CSV table of C-alpha atoms in Angstrom, one decimal:
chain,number,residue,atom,x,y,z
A,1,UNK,CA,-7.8,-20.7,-44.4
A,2,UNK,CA,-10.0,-19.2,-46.6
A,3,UNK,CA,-13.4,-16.6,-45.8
A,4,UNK,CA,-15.7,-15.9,-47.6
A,5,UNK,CA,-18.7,-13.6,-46.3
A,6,UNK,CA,-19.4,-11.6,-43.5
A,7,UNK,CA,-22.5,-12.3,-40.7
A,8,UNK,CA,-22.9,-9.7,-38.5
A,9,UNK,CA,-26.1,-9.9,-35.8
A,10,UNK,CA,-26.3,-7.0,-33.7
A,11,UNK,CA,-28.1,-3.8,-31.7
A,12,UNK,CA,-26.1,-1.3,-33.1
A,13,UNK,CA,-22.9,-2.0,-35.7
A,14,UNK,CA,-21.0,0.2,-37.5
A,15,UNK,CA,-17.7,-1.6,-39.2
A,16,UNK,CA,-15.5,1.1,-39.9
A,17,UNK,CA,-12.1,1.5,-38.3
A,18,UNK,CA,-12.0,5.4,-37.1
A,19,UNK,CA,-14.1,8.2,-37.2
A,20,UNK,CA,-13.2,12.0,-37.8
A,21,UNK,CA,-15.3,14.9,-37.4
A,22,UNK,CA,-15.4,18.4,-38.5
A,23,UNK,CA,-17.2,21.5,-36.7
A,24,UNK,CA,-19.6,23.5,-39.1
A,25,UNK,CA,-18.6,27.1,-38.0
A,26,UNK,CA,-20.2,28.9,-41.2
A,27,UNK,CA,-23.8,29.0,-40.1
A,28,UNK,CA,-24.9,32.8,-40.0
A,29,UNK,CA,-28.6,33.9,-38.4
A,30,UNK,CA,-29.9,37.0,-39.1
A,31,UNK,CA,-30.9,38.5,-35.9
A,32,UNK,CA,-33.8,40.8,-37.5
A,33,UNK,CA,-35.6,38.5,-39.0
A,34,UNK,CA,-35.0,35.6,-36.7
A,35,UNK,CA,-36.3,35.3,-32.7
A,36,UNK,CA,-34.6,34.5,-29.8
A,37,UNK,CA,-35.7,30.4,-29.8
A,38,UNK,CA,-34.4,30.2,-33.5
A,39,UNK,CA,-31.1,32.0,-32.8
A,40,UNK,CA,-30.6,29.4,-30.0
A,41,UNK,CA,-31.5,26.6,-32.2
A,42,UNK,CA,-28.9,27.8,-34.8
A,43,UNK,CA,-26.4,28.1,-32.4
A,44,UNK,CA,-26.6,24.3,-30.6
A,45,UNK,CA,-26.0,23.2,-34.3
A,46,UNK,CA,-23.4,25.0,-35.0
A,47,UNK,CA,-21.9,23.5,-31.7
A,48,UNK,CA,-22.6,19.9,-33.2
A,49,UNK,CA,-20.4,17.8,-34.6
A,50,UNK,CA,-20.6,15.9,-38.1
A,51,UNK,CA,-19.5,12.5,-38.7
A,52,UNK,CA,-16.9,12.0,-41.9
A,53,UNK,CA,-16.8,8.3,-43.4
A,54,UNK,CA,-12.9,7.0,-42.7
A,55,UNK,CA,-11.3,6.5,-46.1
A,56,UNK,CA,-10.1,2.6,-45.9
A,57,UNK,CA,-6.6,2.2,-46.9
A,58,UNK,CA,-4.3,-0.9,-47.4
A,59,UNK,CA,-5.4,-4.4,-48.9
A,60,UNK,CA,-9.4,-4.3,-47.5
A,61,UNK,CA,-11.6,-7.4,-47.9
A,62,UNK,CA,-14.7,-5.5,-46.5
A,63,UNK,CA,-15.7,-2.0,-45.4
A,64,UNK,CA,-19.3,-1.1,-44.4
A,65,UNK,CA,-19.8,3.0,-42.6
A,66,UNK,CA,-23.6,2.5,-42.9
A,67,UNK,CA,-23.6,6.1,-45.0
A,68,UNK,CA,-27.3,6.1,-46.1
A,69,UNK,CA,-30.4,3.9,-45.5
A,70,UNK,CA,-30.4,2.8,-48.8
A,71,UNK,CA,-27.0,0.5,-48.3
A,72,UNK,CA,-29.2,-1.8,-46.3
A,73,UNK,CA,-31.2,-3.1,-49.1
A,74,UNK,CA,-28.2,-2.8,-51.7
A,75,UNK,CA,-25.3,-4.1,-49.8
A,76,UNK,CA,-27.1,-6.9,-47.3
A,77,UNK,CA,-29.4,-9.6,-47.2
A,78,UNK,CA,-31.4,-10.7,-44.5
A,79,UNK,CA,-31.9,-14.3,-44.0
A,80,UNK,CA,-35.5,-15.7,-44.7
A,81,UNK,CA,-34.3,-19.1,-42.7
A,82,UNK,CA,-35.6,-21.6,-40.4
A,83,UNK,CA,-33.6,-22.5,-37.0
A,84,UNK,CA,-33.6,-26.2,-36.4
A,85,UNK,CA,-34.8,-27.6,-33.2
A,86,UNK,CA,-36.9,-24.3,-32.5
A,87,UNK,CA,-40.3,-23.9,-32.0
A,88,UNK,CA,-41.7,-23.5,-34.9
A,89,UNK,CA,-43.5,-20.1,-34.1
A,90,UNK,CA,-40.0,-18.5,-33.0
A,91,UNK,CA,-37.9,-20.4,-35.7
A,92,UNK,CA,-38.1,-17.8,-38.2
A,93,UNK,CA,-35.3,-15.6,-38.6
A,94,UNK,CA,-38.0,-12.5,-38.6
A,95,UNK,CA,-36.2,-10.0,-36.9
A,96,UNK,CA,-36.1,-6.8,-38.5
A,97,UNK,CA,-33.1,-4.2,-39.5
A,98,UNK,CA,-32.5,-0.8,-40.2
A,99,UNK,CA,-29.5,1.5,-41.0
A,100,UNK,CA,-30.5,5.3,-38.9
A,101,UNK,CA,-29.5,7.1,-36.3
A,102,UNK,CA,-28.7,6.0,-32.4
A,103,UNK,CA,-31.0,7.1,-29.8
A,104,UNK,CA,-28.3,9.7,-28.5
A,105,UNK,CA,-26.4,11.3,-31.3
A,106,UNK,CA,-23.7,13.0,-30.7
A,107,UNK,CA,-22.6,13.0,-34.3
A,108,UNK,CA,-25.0,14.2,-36.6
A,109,UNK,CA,-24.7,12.4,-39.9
A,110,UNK,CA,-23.7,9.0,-37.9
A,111,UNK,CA,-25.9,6.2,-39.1
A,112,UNK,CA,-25.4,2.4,-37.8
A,113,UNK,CA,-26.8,-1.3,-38.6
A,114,UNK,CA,-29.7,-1.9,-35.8
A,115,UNK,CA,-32.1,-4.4,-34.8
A,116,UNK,CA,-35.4,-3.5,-34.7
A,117,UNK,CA,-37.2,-6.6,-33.1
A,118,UNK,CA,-37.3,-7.8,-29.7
A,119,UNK,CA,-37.0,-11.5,-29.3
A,120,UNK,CA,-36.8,-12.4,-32.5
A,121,UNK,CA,-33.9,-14.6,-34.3
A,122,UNK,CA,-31.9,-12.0,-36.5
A,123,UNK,CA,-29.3,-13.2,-39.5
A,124,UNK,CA,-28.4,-10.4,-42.0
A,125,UNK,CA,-25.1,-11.1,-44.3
A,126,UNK,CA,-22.9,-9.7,-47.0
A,127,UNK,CA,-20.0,-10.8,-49.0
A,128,UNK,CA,-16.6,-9.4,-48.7
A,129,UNK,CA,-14.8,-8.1,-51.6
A,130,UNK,CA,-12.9,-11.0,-52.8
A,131,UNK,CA,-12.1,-14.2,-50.9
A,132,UNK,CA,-9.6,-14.0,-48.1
A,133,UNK,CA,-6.7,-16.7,-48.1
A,134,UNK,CA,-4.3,-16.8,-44.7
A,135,UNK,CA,-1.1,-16.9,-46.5
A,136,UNK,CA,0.8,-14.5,-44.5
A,137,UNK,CA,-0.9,-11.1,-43.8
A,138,UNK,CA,-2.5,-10.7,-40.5
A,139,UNK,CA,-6.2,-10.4,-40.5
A,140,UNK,CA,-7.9,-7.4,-38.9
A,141,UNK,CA,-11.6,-7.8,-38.1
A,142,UNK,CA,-12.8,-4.7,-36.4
A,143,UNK,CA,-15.9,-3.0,-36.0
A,144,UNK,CA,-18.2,-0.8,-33.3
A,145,UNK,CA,-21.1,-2.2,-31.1
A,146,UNK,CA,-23.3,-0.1,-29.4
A,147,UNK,CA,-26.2,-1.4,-27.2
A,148,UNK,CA,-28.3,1.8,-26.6
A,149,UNK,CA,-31.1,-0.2,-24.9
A,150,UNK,CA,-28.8,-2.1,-23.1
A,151,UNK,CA,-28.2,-5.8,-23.5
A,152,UNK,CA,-30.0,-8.4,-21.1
A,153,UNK,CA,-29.5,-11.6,-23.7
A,154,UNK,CA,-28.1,-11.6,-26.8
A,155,UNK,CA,-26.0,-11.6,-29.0
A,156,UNK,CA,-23.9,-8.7,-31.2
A,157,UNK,CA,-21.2,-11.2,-32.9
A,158,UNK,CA,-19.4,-11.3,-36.2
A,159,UNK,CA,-19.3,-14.7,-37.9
A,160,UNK,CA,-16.3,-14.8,-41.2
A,161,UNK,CA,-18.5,-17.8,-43.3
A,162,UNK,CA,-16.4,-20.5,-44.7
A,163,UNK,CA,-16.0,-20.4,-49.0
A,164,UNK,CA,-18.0,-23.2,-50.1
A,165,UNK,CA,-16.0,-25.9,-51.9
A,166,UNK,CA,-18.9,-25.7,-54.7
A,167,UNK,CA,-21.0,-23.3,-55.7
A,168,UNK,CA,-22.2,-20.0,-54.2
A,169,UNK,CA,-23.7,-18.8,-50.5
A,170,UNK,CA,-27.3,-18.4,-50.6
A,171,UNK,CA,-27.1,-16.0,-48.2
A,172,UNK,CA,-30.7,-15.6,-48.2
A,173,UNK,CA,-30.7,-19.2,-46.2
A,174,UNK,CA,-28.1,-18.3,-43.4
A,175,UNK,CA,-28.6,-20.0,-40.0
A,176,UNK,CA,-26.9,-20.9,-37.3
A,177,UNK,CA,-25.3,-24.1,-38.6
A,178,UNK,CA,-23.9,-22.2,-41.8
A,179,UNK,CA,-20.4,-23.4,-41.9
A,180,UNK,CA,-18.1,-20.8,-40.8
A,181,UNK,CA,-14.5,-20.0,-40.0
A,182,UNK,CA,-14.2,-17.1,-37.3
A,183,UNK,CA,-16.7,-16.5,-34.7
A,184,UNK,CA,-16.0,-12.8,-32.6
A,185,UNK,CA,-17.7,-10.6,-31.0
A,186,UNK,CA,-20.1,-9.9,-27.6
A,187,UNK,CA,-22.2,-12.3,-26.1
A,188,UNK,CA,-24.5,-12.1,-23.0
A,189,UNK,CA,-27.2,-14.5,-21.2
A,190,UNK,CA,-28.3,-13.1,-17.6
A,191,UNK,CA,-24.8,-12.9,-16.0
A,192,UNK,CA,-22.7,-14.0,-18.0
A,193,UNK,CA,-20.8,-11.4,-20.4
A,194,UNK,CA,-18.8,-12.9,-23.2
A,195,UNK,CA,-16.2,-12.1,-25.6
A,196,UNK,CA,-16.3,-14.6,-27.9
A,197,UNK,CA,-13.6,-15.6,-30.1
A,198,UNK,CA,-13.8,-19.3,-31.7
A,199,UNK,CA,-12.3,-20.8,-34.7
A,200,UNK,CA,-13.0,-23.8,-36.8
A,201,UNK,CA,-10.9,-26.3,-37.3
A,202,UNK,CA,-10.9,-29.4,-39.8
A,203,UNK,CA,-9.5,-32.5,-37.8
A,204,UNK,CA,-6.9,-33.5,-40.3
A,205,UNK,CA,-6.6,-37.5,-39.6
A,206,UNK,CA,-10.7,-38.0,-38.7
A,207,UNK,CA,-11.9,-35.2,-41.2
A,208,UNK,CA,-14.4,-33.5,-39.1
A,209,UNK,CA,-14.4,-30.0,-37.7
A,210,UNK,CA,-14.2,-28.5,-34.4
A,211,UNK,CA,-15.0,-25.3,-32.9
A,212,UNK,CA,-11.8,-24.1,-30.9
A,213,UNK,CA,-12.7,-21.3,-28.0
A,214,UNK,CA,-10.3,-18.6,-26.9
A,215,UNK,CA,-10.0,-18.5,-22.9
A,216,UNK,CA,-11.8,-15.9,-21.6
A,217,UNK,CA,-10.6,-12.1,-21.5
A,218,UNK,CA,-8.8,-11.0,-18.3
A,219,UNK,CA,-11.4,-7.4,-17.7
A,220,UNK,CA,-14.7,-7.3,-16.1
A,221,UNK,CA,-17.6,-6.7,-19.2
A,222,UNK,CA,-20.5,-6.3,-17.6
A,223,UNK,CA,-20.5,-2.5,-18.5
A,224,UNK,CA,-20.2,-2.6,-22.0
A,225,UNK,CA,-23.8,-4.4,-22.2
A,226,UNK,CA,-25.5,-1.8,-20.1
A,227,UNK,CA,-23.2,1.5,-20.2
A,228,UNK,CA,-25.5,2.6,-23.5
A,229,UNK,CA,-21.9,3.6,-24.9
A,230,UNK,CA,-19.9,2.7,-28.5
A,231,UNK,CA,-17.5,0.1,-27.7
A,232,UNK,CA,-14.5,-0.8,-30.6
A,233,UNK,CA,-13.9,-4.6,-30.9
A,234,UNK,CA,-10.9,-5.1,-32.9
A,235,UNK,CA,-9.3,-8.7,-33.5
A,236,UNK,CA,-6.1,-9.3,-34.7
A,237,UNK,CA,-4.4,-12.9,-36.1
A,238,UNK,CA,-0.9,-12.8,-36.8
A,239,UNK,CA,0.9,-15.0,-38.9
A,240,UNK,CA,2.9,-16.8,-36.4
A,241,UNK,CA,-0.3,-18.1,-35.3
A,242,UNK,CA,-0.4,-15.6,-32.4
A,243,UNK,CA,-3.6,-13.5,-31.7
A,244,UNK,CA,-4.7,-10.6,-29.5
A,245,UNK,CA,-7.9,-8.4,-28.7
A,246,UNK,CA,-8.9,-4.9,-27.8
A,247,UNK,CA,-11.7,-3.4,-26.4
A,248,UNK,CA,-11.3,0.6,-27.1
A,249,UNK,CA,-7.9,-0.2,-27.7
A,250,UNK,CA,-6.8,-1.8,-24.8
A,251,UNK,CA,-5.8,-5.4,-24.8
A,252,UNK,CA,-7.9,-7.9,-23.2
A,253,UNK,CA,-6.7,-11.1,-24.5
A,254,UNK,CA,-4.3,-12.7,-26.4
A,255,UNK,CA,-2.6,-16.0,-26.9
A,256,UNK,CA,-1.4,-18.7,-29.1
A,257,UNK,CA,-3.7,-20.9,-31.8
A,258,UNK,CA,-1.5,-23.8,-31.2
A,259,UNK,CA,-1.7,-23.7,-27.6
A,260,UNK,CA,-4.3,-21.7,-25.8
A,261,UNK,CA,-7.4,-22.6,-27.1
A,262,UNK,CA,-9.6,-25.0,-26.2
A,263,UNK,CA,-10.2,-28.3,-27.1
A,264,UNK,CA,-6.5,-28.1,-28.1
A,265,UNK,CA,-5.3,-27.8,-31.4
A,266,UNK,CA,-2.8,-30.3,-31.1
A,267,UNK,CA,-3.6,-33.5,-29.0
A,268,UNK,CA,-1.6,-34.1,-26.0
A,269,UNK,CA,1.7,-36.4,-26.5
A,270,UNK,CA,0.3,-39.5,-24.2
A,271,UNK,CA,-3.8,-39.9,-23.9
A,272,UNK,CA,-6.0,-42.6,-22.0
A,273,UNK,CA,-6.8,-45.6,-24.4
A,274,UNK,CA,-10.7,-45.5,-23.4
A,275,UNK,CA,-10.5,-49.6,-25.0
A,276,UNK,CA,-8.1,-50.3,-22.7
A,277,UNK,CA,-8.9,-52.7,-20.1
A,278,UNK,CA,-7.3,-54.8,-17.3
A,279,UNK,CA,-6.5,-58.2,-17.8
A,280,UNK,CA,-8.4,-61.0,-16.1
A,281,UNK,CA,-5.9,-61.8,-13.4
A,282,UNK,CA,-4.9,-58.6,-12.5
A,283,UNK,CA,-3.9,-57.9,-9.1
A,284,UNK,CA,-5.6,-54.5,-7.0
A,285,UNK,CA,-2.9,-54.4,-4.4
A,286,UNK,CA,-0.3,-51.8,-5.4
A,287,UNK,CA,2.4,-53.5,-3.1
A,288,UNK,CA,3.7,-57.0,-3.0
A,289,UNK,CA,6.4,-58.7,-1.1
A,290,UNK,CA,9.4,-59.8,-2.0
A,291,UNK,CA,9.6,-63.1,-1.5
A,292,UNK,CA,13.6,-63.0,-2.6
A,293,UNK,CA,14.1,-60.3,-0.1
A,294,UNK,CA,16.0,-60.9,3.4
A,295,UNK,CA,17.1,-58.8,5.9
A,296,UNK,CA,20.8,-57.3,6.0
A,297,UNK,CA,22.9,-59.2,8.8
A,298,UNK,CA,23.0,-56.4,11.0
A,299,UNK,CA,19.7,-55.8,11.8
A,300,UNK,CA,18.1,-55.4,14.9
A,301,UNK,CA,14.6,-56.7,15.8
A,302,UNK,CA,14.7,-55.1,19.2
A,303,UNK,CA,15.2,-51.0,17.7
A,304,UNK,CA,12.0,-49.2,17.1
A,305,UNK,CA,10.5,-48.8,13.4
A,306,UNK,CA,10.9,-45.3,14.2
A,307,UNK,CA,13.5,-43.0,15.3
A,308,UNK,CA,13.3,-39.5,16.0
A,309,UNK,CA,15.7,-36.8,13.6
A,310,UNK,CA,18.2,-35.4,15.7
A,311,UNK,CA,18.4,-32.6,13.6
A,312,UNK,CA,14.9,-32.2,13.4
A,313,UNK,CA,13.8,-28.7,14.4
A,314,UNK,CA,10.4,-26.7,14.6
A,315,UNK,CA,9.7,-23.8,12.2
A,316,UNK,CA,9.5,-20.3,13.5
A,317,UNK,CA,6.1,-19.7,13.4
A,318,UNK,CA,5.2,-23.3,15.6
A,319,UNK,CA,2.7,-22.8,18.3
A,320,UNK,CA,3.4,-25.0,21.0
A,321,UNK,CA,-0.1,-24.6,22.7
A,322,UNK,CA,-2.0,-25.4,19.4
A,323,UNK,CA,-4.2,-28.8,19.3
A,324,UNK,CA,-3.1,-31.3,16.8
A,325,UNK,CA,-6.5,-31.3,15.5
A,326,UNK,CA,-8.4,-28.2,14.5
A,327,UNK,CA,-12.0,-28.0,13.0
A,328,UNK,CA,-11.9,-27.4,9.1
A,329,UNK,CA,-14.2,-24.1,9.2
A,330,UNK,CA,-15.2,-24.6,5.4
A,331,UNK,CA,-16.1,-28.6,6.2
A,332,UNK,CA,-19.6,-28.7,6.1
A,333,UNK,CA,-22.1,-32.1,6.9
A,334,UNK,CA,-23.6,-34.0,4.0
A,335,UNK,CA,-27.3,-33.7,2.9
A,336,UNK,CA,-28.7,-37.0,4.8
A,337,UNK,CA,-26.0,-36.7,8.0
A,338,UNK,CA,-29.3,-35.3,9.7
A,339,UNK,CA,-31.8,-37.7,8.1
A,340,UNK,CA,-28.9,-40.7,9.1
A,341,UNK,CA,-29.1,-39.7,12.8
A,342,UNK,CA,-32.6,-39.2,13.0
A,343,UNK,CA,-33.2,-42.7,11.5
A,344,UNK,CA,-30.8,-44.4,13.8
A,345,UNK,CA,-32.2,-43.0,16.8
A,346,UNK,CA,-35.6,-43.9,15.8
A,347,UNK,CA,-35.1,-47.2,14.8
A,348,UNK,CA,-33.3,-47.5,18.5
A,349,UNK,CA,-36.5,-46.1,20.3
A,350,UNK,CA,-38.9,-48.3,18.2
A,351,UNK,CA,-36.9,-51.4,19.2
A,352,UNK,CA,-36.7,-50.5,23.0
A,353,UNK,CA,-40.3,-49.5,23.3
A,354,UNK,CA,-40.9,-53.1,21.9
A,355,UNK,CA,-38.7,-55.2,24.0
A,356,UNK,CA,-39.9,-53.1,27.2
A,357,UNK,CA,-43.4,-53.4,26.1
A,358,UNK,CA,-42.7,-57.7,25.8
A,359,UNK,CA,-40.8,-58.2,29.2
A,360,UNK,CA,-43.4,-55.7,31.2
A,361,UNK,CA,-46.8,-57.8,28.9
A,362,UNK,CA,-45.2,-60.8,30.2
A,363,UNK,CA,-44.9,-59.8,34.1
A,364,UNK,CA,-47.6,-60.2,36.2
A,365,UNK,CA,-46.1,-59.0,39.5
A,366,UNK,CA,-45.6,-55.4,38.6
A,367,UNK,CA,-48.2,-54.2,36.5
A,368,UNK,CA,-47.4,-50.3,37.4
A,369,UNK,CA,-43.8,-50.6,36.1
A,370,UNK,CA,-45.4,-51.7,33.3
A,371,UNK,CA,-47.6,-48.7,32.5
A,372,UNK,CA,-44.7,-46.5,33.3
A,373,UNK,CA,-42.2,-47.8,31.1
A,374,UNK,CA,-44.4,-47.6,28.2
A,375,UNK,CA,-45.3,-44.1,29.3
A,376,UNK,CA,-41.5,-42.9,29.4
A,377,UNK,CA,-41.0,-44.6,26.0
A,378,UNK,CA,-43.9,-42.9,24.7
A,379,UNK,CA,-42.3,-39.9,25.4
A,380,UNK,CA,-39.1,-40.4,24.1
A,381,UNK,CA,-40.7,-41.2,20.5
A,382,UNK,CA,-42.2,-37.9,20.9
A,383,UNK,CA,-39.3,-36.4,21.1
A,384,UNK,CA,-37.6,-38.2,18.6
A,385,UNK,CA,-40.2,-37.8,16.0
């Protein structure tokens, strides 16, 4: 499995694994040639805290602390692509970035990746180090999402793009179907809160490749999209094929490639032949005599097909002055059980009315049954309809 570049499309990212701070405690005022308002302002600095870029250690593919406003332009590249299928005034990926500070700061020095434009498609990319092979050494993708607007629908998702088997990226044409191998990070669409974490797979007997989702995390996530507050996201692939995933790090999901994502990896041992079909004289009935079958010589035509077990007995909890049949409280009626009914008893009325209308026409001895009898009938289709 090998990656090759880095997507990120987010409010607020900062890839960077910890962050350590130091208090400035050598500010001095001097109170003679300073007023009250400045001393006050010197002191709630003094009181702030300053952010210190973590030092990566170990075999890193990529590191990115947003340090000045300058790495944007030297480090990523926005994408200048179309998305297919889109209108073609919102196709654009025209969404604007910047590297600056969050609205609340409570780290002075703390700069972080964020999106500038509201509804507008946003693809920015960069390439890692060197190439990243899965021979062995787990891989640790982690990095910090803040939404300090809050997140209504969107998405703030990390996609590890697929090494091309010729040629380079042209990262300045990433899109949404840009092969890729990894897919993680927050996603949201009115209520539904995801945790994305999808993989793609190469089919090796048909070629083709599939997208293979993780089931979805076992805590509520709702909060992190509208708590305005830094969240880690930190995923973690073993070896052994066995994965897991903090948020702030706690776990809140973990599994198996081989056998807890879906579609399946692996297909399942026995699967329905969709040519299969039944032959032409095939035979519904799941029973059939026995036509070699007779009865033993002891049996008795006159016992019952049933008999009662004499050691039979009722379980504690049996109420004797229960009815056999209760209502199902959660059974509810069909959409046209109403519309049936009415129908029926319509029908019923309009057929009445006409063969009392015929037999009364046809007598001539009591006109004044007749009038009433279409009068009652006329009311009764009132009431029906």
């Amino acid at each position: 499995m090998k990656l090759w570049c880095l997507h990120l499309s987010a409010v607020f990212l900062i890839l960077c694994g910890s962050i350590s701070f130091a208090e400035i405690d050598d500010l001095e005022v001097e109170e003679d040639t300073a007023d009250e308002d400045e001393v006050k302002v010197a002191k709630l600095k003094t009181d702030q805290k300053y952010y210190i870029p973590p030092m990566p250690s170990g075999d890193v593919f990529f590191v990115e602390s947003f340090e000045t406003d300058r790495d944007l332009d030297k480090s990523w590249v926005q994408s200048a692509a179309k998305k297919d299928g889109v209108d073609e005034n919102i196709a654009k990926y025209d969404g604007k970035w910047a590297i600056e500070e969050p609205i609340e700061q409570p780290l002075r020095g703390d700069l972080g990746l964020v999106l500038k434009s509201k509804a507008k498609h946003h693809a920015i990319s960069a390439l890692l180090h060197k190439p990243y092979e899965f021979i062995g050494n787990p891989l640790i993708v982690q990095y910090e999402v803040k939404f300090q607007n809050g997140l209504e629908c969107g998405g703030a998702y990390v996609k590890l793009l697929s090494k091309p088997d010729a040629g380079k990226l042209n990262l300045k044409e990433f899109n949404d179907k840009t092969p890729y191998t990894i897919m993680f990070g927050p996603d949201k669409c009115g209520n539904d809160a995801k945790l994305h974490f999808i993989f793609r797979h190469k089919n090796p007997v048909t070629g083709v490749f599939e997208e293979k989702h993780a089931k979805r995390p076992t805590v509520n996530l709702d909060k992190k999209f509208t708590d305005k507050q830094t969240h880690l996201y930190t995923l973690i692939l073993n070896s052994d094929n066995s994965f897991q995933i903090f948020i702030d790090h706690v776990l809140v999901n973990s599994g198996n490639l081989l056998e807890d994502m879906t579609p399946a990896v692996n297909p399942a041992e026995e699967i329905d032949d969709i040519n299969d079909e039944k032959p032409d004289d095939w035979d519904e009935m799941e029973k059939i005599r026995d036509p070699a079958a007779v009865k033993p010589e002891d049996w008795d035509e006159s016992e019952p097909t049933k008999i009662e077990d004499s050691n039979a007995s009722k379980p504690d909890g049996w109420l004797e002055d229960e009815d056999e049949l209760i209502p199902d409280p959660s059974a509810e009626k069909p959409d046209d059980w109403l519309v049936l009914v009415f129908v029926n008893v319509l029908y019923l009325a309009v057929a009445l009315r006409r063969f009392v209308y015929k037999v009364a026409a046809s007598s001539k001895v009591f006109p004044v049954a007749r009038s009433v009898t279409h009068s009652r009938f006329n009311a009764r289709l009132l009431r029906c309809t």
